[in-house]
Structures are given as C-alpha cells and as structure tokens.
Short mmCIF file of C-alpha atoms and ligand atoms in Angstrom, two decimals:
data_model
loop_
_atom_site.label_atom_id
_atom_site.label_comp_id
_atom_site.label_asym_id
_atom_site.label_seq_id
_atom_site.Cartn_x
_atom_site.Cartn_y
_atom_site.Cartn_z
CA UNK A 143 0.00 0.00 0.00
CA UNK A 144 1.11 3.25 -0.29
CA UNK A 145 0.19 6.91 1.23
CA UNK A 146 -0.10 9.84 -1.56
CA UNK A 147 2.92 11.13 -1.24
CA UNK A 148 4.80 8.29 -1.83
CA UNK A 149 2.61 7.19 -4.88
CA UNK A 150 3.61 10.86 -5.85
CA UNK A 151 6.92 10.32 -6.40
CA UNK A 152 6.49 6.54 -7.90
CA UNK A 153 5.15 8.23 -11.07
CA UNK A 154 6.26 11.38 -10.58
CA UNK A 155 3.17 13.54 -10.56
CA UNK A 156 1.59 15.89 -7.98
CA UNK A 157 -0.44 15.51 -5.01
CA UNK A 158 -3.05 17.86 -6.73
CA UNK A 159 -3.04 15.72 -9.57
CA UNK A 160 -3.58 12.42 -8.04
CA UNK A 161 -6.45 13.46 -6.07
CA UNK A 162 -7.80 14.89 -9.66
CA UNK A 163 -7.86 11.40 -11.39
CA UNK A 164 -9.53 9.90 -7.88
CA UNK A 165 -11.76 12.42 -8.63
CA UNK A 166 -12.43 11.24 -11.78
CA UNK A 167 -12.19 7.65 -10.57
CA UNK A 168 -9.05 6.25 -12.32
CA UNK A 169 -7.79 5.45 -9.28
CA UNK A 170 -9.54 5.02 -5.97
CA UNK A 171 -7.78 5.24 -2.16
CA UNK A 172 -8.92 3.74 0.93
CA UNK A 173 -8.77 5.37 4.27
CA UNK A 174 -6.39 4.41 7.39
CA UNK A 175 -7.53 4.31 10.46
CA UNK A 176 -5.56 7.47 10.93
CA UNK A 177 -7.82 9.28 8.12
CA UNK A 178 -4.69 9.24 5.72
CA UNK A 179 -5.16 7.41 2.00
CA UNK A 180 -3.73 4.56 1.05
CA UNK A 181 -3.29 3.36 -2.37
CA UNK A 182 -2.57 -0.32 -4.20
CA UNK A 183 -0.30 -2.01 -6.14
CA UNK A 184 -2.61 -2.03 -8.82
CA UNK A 185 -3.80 1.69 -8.59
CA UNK A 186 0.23 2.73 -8.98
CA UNK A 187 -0.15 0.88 -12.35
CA UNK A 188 -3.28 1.73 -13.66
CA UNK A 189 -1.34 5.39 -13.24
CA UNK A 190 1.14 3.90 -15.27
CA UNK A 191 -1.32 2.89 -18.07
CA UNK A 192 -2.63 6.03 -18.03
CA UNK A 193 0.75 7.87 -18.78
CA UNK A 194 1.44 5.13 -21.42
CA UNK A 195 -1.92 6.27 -22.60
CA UNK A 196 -0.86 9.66 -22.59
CA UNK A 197 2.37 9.36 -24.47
CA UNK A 198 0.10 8.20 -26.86
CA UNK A 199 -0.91 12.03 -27.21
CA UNK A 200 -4.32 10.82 -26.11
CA UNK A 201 -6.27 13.60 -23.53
CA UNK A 202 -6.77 12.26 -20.10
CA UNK A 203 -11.00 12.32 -21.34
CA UNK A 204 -9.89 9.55 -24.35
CA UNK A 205 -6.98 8.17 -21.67
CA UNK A 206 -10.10 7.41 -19.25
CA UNK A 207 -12.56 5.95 -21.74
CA UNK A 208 -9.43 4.10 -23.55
CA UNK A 209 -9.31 2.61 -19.51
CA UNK A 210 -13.17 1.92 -19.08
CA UNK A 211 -13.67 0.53 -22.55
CA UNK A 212 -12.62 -1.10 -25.17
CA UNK A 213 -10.75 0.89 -27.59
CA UNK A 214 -12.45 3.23 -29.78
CA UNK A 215 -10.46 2.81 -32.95
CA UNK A 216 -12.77 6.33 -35.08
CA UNK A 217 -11.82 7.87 -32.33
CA UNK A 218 -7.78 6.89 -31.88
CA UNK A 219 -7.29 6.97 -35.87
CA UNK A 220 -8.88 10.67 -35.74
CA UNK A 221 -6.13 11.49 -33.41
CA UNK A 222 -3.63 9.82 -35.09
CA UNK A 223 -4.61 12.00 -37.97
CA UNK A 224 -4.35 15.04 -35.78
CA UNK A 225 -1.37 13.94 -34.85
CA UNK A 226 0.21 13.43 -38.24
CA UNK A 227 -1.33 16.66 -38.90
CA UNK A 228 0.70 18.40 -36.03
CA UNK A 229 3.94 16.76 -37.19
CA UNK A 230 3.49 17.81 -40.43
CA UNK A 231 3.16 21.71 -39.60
CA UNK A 232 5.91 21.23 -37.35
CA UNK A 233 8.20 19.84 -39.77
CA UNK A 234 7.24 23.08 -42.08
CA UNK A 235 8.29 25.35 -39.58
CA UNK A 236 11.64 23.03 -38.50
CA UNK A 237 12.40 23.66 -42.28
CA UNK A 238 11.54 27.01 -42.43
CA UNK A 239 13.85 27.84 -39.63
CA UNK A 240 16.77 25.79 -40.69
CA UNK A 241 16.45 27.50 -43.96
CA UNK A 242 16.09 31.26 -42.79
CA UNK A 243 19.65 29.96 -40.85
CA UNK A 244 21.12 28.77 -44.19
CA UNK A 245 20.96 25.28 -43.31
CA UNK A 246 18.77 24.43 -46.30
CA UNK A 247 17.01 25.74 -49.68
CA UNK A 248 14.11 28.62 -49.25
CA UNK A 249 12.85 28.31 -52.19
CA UNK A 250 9.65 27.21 -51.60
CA UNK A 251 8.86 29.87 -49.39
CA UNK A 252 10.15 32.60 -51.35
CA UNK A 253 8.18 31.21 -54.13
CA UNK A 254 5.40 31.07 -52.14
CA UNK A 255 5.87 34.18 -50.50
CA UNK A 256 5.95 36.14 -53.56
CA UNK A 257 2.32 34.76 -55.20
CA UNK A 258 0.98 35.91 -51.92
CA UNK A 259 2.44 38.74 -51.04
CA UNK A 260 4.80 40.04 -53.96
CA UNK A 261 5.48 43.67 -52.68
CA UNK A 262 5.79 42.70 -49.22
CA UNK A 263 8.35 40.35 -50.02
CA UNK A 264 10.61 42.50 -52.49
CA UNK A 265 10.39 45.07 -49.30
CA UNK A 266 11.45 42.70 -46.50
CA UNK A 267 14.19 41.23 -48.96
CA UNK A 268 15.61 44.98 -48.78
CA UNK A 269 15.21 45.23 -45.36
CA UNK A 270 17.81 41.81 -45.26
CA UNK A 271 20.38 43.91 -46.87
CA UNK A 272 19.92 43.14 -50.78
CA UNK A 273 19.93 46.06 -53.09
CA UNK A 274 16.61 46.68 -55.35
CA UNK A 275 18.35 44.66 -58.18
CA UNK A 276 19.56 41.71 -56.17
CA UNK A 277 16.08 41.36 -54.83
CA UNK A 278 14.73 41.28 -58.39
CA UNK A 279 17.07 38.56 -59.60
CA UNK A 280 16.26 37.00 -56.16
CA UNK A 281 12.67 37.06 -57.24
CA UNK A 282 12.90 36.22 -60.67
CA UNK A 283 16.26 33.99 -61.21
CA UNK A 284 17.57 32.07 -58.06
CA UNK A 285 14.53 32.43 -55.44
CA UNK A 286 16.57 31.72 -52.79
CA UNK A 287 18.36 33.93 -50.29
CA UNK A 288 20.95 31.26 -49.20
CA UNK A 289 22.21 30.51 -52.79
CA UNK A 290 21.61 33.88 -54.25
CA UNK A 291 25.37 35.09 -55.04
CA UNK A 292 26.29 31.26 -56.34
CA UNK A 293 22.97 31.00 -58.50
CA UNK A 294 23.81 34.43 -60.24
CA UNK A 295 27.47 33.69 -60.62
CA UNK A 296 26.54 30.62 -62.62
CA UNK A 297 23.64 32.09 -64.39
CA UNK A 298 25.90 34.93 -65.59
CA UNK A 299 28.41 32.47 -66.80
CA UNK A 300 26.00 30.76 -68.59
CA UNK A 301 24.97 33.66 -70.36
CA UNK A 302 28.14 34.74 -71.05
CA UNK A 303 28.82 35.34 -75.21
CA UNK A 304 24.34 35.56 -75.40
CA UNK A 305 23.43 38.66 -76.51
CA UNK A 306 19.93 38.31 -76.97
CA UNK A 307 18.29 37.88 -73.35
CA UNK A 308 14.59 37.47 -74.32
CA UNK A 309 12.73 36.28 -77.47
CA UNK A 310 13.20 38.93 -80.48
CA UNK A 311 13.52 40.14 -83.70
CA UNK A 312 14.59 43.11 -86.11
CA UNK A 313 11.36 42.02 -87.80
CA UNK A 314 9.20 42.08 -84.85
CA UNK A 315 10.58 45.48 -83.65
CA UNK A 316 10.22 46.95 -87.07
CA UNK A 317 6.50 45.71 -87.59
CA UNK A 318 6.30 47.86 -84.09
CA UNK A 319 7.65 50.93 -85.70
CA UNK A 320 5.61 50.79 -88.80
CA UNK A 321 2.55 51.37 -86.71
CA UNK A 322 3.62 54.58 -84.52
CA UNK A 323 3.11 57.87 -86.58
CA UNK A 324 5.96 60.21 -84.48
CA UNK A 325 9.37 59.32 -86.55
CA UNK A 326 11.74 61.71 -84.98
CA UNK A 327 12.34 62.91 -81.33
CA UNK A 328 13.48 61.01 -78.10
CA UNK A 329 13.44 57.01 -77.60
CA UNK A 330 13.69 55.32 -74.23
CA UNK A 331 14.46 51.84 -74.29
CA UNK A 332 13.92 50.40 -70.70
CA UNK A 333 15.99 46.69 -70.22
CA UNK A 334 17.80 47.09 -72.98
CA UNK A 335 20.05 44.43 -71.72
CA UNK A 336 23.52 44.25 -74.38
CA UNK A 337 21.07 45.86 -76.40
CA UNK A 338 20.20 43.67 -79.71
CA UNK A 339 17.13 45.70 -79.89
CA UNK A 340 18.37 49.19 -79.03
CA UNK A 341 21.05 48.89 -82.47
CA UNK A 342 18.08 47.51 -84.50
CA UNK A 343 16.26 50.77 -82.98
CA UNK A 344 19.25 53.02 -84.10
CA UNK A 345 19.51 51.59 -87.42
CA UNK A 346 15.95 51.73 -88.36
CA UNK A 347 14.80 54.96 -86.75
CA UNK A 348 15.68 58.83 -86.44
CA UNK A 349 15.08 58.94 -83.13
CA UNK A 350 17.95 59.89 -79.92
CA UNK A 351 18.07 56.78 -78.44
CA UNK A 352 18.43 56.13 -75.14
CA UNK A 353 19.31 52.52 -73.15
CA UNK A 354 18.71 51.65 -69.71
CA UNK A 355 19.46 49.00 -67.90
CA UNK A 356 20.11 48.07 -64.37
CA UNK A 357 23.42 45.84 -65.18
CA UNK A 358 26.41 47.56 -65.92
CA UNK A 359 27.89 44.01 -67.56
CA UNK A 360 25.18 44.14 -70.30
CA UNK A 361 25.38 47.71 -71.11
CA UNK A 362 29.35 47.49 -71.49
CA UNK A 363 28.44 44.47 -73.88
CA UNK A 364 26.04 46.97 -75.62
CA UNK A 365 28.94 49.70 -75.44
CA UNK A 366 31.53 47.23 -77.30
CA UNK A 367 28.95 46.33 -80.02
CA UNK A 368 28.18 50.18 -80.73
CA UNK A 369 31.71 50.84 -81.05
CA UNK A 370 32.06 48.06 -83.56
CA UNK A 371 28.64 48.33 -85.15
CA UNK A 372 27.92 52.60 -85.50
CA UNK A 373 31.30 54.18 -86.68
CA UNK A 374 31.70 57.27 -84.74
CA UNK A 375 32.18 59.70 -87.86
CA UNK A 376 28.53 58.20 -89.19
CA UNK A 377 26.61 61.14 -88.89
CA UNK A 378 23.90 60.32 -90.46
CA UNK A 379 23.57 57.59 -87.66
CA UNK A 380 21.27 58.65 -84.36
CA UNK A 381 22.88 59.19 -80.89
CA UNK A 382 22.64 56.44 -78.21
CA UNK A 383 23.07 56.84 -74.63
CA UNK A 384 23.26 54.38 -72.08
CA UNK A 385 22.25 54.51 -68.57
CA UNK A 386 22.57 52.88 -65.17
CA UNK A 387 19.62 52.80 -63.24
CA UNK A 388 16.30 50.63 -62.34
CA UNK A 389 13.37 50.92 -64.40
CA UNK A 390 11.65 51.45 -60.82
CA UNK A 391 13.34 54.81 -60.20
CA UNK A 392 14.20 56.06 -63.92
CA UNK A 393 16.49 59.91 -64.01
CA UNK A 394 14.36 61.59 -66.74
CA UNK A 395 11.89 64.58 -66.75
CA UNK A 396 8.24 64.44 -66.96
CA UNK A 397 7.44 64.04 -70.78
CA UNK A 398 10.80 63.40 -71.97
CA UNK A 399 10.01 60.87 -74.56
CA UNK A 400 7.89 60.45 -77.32
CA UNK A 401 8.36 56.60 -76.79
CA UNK A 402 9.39 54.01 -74.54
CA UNK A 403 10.52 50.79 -75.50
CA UNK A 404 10.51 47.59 -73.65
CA UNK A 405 10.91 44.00 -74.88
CA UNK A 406 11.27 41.55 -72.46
CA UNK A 407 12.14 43.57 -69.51
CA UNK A 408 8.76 44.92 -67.73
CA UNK A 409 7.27 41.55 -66.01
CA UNK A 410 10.18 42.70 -63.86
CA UNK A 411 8.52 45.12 -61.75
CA UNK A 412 4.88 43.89 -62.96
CA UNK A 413 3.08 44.96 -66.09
CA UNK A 414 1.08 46.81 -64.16
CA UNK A 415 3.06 48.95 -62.61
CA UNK A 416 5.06 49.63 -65.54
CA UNK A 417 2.29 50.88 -67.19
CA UNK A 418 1.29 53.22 -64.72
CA UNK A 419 4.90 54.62 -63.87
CA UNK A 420 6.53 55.00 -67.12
CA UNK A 421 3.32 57.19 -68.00
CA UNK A 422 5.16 60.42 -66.72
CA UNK A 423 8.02 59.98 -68.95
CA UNK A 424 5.98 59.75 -71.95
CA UNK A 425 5.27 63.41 -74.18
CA UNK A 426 0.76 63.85 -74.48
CA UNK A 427 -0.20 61.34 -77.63
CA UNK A 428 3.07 59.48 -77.42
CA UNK A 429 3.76 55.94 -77.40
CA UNK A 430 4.53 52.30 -75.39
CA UNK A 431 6.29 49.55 -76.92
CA UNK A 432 5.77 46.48 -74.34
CA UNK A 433 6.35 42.94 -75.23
CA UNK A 434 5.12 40.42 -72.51
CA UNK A 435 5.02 36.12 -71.90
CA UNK A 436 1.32 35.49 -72.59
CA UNK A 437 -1.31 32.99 -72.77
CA UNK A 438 -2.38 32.16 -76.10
CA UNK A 439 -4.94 29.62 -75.03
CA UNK A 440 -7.55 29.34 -72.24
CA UNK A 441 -6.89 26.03 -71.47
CA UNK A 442 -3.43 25.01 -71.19
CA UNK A 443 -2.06 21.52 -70.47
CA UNK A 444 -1.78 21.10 -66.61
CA UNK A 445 2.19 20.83 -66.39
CA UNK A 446 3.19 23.80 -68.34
CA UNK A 447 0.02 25.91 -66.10
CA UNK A 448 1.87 24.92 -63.43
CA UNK A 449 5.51 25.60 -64.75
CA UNK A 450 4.47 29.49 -65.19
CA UNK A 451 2.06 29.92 -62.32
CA UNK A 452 5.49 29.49 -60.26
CA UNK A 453 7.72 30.79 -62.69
CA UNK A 454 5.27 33.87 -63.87
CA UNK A 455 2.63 34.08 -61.99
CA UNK A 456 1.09 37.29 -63.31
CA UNK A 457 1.03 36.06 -66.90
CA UNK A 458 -2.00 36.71 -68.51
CA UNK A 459 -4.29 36.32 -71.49
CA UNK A 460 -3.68 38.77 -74.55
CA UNK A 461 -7.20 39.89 -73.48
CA UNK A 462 -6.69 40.12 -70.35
CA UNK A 463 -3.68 42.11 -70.88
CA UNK A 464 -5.46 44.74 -73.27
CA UNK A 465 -8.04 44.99 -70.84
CA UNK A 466 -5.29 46.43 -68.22
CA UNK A 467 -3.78 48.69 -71.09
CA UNK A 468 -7.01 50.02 -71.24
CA UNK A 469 -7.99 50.64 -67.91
CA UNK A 470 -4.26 52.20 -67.61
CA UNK A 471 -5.22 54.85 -70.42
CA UNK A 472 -3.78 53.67 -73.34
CA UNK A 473 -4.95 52.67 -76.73
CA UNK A 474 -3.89 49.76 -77.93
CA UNK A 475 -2.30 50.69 -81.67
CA UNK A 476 -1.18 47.17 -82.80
CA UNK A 477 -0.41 43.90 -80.97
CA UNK A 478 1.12 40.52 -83.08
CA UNK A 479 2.57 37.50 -81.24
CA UNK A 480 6.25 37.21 -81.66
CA UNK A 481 7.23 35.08 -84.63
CA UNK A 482 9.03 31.75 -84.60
CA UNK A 483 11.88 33.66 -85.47
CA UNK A 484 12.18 35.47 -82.45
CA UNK A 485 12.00 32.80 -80.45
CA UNK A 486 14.94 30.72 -82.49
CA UNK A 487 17.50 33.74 -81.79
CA UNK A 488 16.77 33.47 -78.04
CA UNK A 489 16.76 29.87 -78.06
CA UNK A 490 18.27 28.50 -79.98
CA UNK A 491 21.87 29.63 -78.75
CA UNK A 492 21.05 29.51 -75.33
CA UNK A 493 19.96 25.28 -75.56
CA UNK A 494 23.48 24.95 -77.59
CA UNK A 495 25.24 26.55 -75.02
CA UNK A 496 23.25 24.37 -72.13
CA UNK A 497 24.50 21.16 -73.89
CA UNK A 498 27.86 22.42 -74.17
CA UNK A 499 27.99 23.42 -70.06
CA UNK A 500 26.08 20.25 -69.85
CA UNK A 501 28.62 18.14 -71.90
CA UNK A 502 31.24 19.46 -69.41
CA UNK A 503 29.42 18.01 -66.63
CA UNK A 504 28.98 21.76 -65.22
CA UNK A 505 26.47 20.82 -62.56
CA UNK A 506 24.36 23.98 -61.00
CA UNK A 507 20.57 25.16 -60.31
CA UNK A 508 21.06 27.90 -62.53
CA UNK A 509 21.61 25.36 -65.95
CA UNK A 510 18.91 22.64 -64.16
CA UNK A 511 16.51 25.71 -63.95
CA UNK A 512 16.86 27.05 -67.82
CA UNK A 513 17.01 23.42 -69.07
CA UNK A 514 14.12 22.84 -67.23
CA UNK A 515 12.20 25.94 -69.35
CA UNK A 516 13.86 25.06 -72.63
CA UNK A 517 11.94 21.52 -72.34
CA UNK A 518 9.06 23.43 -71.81
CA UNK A 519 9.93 25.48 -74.82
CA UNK A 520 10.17 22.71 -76.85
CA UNK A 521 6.81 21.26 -75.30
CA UNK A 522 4.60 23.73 -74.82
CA UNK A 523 5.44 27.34 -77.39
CA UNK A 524 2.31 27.95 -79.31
CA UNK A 525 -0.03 27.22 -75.88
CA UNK A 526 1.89 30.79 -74.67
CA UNK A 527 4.02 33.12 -76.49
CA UNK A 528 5.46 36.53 -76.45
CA UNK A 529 3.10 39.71 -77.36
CA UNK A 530 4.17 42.71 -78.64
CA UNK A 531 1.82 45.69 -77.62
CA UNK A 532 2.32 48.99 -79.61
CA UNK A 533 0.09 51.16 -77.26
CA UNK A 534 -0.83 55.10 -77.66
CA UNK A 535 -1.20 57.30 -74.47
CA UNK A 536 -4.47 58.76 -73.89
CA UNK A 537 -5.10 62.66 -73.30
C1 LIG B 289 15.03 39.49 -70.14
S1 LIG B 289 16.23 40.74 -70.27
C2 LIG B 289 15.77 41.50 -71.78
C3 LIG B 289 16.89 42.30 -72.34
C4 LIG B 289 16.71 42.83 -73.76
N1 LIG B 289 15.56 43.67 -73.91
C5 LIG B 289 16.69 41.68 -74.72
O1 LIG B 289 15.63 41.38 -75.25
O2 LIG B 289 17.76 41.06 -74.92
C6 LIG B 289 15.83 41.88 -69.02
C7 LIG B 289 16.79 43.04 -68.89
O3 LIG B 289 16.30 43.90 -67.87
C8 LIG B 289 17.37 44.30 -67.05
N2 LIG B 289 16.83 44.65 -65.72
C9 LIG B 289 16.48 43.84 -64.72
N3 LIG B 289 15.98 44.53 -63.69
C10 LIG B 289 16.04 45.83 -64.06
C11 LIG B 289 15.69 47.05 -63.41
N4 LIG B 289 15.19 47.05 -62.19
N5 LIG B 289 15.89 48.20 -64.06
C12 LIG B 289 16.41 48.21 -65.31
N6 LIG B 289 16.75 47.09 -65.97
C13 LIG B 289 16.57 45.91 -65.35
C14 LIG B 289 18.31 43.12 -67.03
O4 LIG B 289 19.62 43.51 -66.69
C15 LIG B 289 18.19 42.64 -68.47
O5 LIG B 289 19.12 43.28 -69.28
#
C-alpha cells in the first residue's frame, strides 16, 4: 500500500493531480484508520497505463474511456490524424527555420511568399540587406536567399557570349515601328540588356536613343557592339546613350520621350506597374512599346500551367492584358505574337550553349533551372508566347 505522497513520487506527478484522477475515478484510495489514504499495487499501475496512454498524445478524457472501454479505434485513428497533422506543420516550420539559418534551400517559401504577397516580399528582402536589383534577380532567377550570389554567378556564366536575353527580332521590332506615326524625337528603351534591340532601334529609326538597364555588364556588352557596329564619324547615324539605373526609379523629366521601349524587360517590376509609372516619362499622344510572356490559349495543359504559375505568376491572357492597357489609359495601336523567329535567336543559342555546359558536366541550379524551361519550350510554345503591344497614351 502506499500513502499519496509516496505514490507521488512513484510516477512522478503531484499531489493535486492524483487526487484529480480519484476524482475522476481512475484510481480510488482507501482510508487508514488514521484518516490518511492509502493506495494499491494495482492503482500505482493503472497510473502507469494512463501515462502510457498519454504518451500516446491521447487527452486524459480519451486516456479514461481508452481505460473503461474497449478501444475506440474512429476515435484513436482521428487522433492519429491530428497527430500526423501536427507533425506535419511542425516539420514546415523546423524547415523554415533551418532554412532562414542557411541550413537548407528557401525556395519554396520565397516562391510562395511572392504569389501571396509580392510587394511585401521584395520590401522585406531589402530590409535583409539586398539592393533593389539583387532582390529582383532574387525574385525572378535564383529564389533563394541562401544561394543567391552562387545562383547568379553561374547564371551569368552561362549567359556569357548571349546577346539576346529574351525572345526577339529586327522584324518584330520593325513591324512595331511601322505602326507609330511620331518618326523623330526622343526614344527610351527600358531593359535594354547588351542591347540587340536598341542597335536595330538606331539603325531603323531617327530617333535619340536612349538605353537603360540596371546591369552595368550588359550595357558594357552593348557599349563594345556600338563601337564596332555605328562608326563614330557616321553622322547620319542617331545618338545612343546608355544609362545605369532601375526601371523602378528612372532619371528623366516628366514628358521626356515620345516613346518608350521595352521587350522583355517589364514583367520585372509587374506589367502593371510599368504601365502606370513610365506614364510620366511619356510626351501627351506618345507611345509604349511592351512585349510580354502570354497565354495564347484558355486552357493550357496542366504541367506547363503549373511551370508558369510558379515561374510567372502574373502572366495573362492577350485579353486580359489589353483589358489592363485600357484601364491604364492607353490605346492599344497594334499587338502581333512574336514570330518563330524570335523565339529561335533566343533559343536556340542559349539550348546549344546548355549542352555544351552540360557536356562538361557543369552541374548547378542555374543550368537545371533554364534546361528545365527550354523543355518546356520545346513542349509547350504555341499554348503561350510573347506579345508585342504597340500602345498610344491617352489625353
Ligand atoms: C530578359 S532581359 C531582356 C533584355 C533585352 N531587352 C533583350 O531582349 O535582350 C531583361 C533586362 O532587364 C534588365 N533589368 C532587370 N531589372 C532591371 C531594373 N530594375 N531596371 C532596369 N533594368 C533591369 C536586365 O539587366 C536585363 O538586361
């Protein structure tokens, strides 16, 4: 037999708490003749039961009627579900930890993060120390904080000798032109990257051209082609200057330009946006050359949906797109899908260049990620493809 306190410390619980479960009569005492309870053998182990019931992650209400009853197996396999539940959200957050500490990928969560809550994240990313521009690549390129630097070493490298960094043509930018009435004055071309586009611009137009771009790499590749492709003396050739700076936060007075140009280069900070900020810059009745990743069907096969919902989640519809143009205050002049050509000058170097890295067992995210789109490329092109929109500003 034994008194409270020593039953206490046989299984380790309180006095308060024994006298709980007598209450709720797991276990029962008898009195002494000196008032004081004694318990039995087999009360000290239906305790025991009960904690084995408990580790269980059963509640002392299912503990007790696991004790009186037979086992009520709805009622255990809901818990067990619970319970599988629990570990499952736990494990989420053990990863999500290790990986804010660098112990692992965040991919997932900055993936996830950004469909959710895209401005919030590109803000917080700042607030961790990366500039405007490494948080873009961050969003669009390596998605993950821990590998950023690494990922954008090895993307750059794999670029390296590309020129062309998005589907395009001299054709395609030239059917643009033919449909905007203003021939002379100032051209801004926003992403102009090592500017195939901007030297198709200056050949083909009177305009003053200017470039900007965010990476000083591309527009020193764009500097070296000028200097081979425009001889200085050519006077007859229009100016070009290039500029530093984000498309975000662009150095220019209100009205400078009589168009802006922009292939490839405005999901960046969101269609949207674009189209609202870059309004300023633009002279009354002048003009927006946008080109944009679009849906050319309403029903896309399930793995290349899912391919751009994570890789582009804003892409849209061409009519969906007009439909923002619109509601942004422009006129839509012209708008054509990119032709096949376009798309063969982008890829069509860039999946040589993959099987050469590939051939020479180069080994990174960066290559697994843009063989990963060139499959679906080769797959999918014709259920999505590039738009050009030649819009008009509204008064
Ligand atoms: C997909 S590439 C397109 C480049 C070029 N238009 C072409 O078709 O080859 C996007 C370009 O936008 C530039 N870029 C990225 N973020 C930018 C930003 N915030 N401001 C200005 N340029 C940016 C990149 O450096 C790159 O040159």
């Amino acid at each position: 037999m034994y008194k409270i306190s020593e039953l206490a410390q046989k299984v380790n619980l309180s006095r308060t708490t024994l006298l709980y479960y007598e209450k709720l009569g797991l276990i029962s005492s008898k009195r002494q003749a000196n008032g004081y309870r004694s318990y039995s053998e087999f009360d000290l182990q239906r305790v025991k039961l009960l904690q084995q019931l408990q580790a269980g992650g059963l509640s002392l209400k299912e503990c007790q009627a696991c004790l009186e009853a037979k086992i009520n197996r709805a009622q255990l396999l809901q818990r067990l579900q619970t319970l599988d539940e629990d570990i499952a959200q736990k494990q989420k957050s053990r990863e999500l930890l290790s990986s804010m500490l660098g112990m692992s990928s965040m991919r997932d969560w900055h993936q996830t993060t950004d469909k959710h809550a895209p401005s919030a994240h590109l803000d917080w990313l700042m607030t961790q120390g990366f500039s405007e521009t490494q948080a873009l690549r961050l969003k669009w390129l390596s998605k993950d904080m821990n590998n950023h630097e690494q990922y954008m070493r090895e993307f750059e490298f794999i670029f390296d000798g590309l020129d062309r960094l998005g589907p395009s043509s001299t054709d395609d930018s030239i059917k643009a032109l033919s449909s905007i009435a203003v021939k002379t004055g100032e051209l801004l071309e926003i992403g102009c990257g090592k500017g195939v586009t901007t030297i198709a611009l200056a050949e083909h137009t009177q305009f003053a051209i200017t470039g900007l771009d965010n990476d000083e790499y591309n527009l020193s590749c764009l500097k070296e082609h000028l200097a081979q492709q425009l001889p200085p003396l050519d006077h007859s050739l229009p100016q070009i200057e290039l500029i530093c700076a984000s498309m975000t936060d662009m150095p220019f007075s209100e009205q400078q330009f009589d168009v802006i140009w922009s292939e490839g280069s405005a999901y960046i900070m969101g269609i949207k946006q674009a189209l609202e900020s870059w309004k300023r810059f633009i002279k009354p009745e002048g003009y927006l050359v946008v080109s944009d990743l679009v849906w050319l069907t309403d029903s896309p096969d399930d793995e290349v949906q899912q391919f751009w919902l994570d890789a582009y989640p804003e892409m849209a519809t061409v009519a969906s797109r007009q439909q923002m143009i619109e509601d942004a205050s422009y006129q839509v002049i012209d708008s054509y899908t990119l032709n096949q050509a376009s798309w063969d000058n982008y890829l069509l170097p860039l999946q040589q260049k993959a099987n050469q890295l590939a051939d020479h067992v180069f080994v990174s995210p960066a290559l697994a990620d843009l063989q990963k789109e060139l499959t679906i490329h080769s797959k999918y092109l014709g259920q999505y493809g590039y738009q050009m929109f030649v819009l008009k500003l509204r008064n």
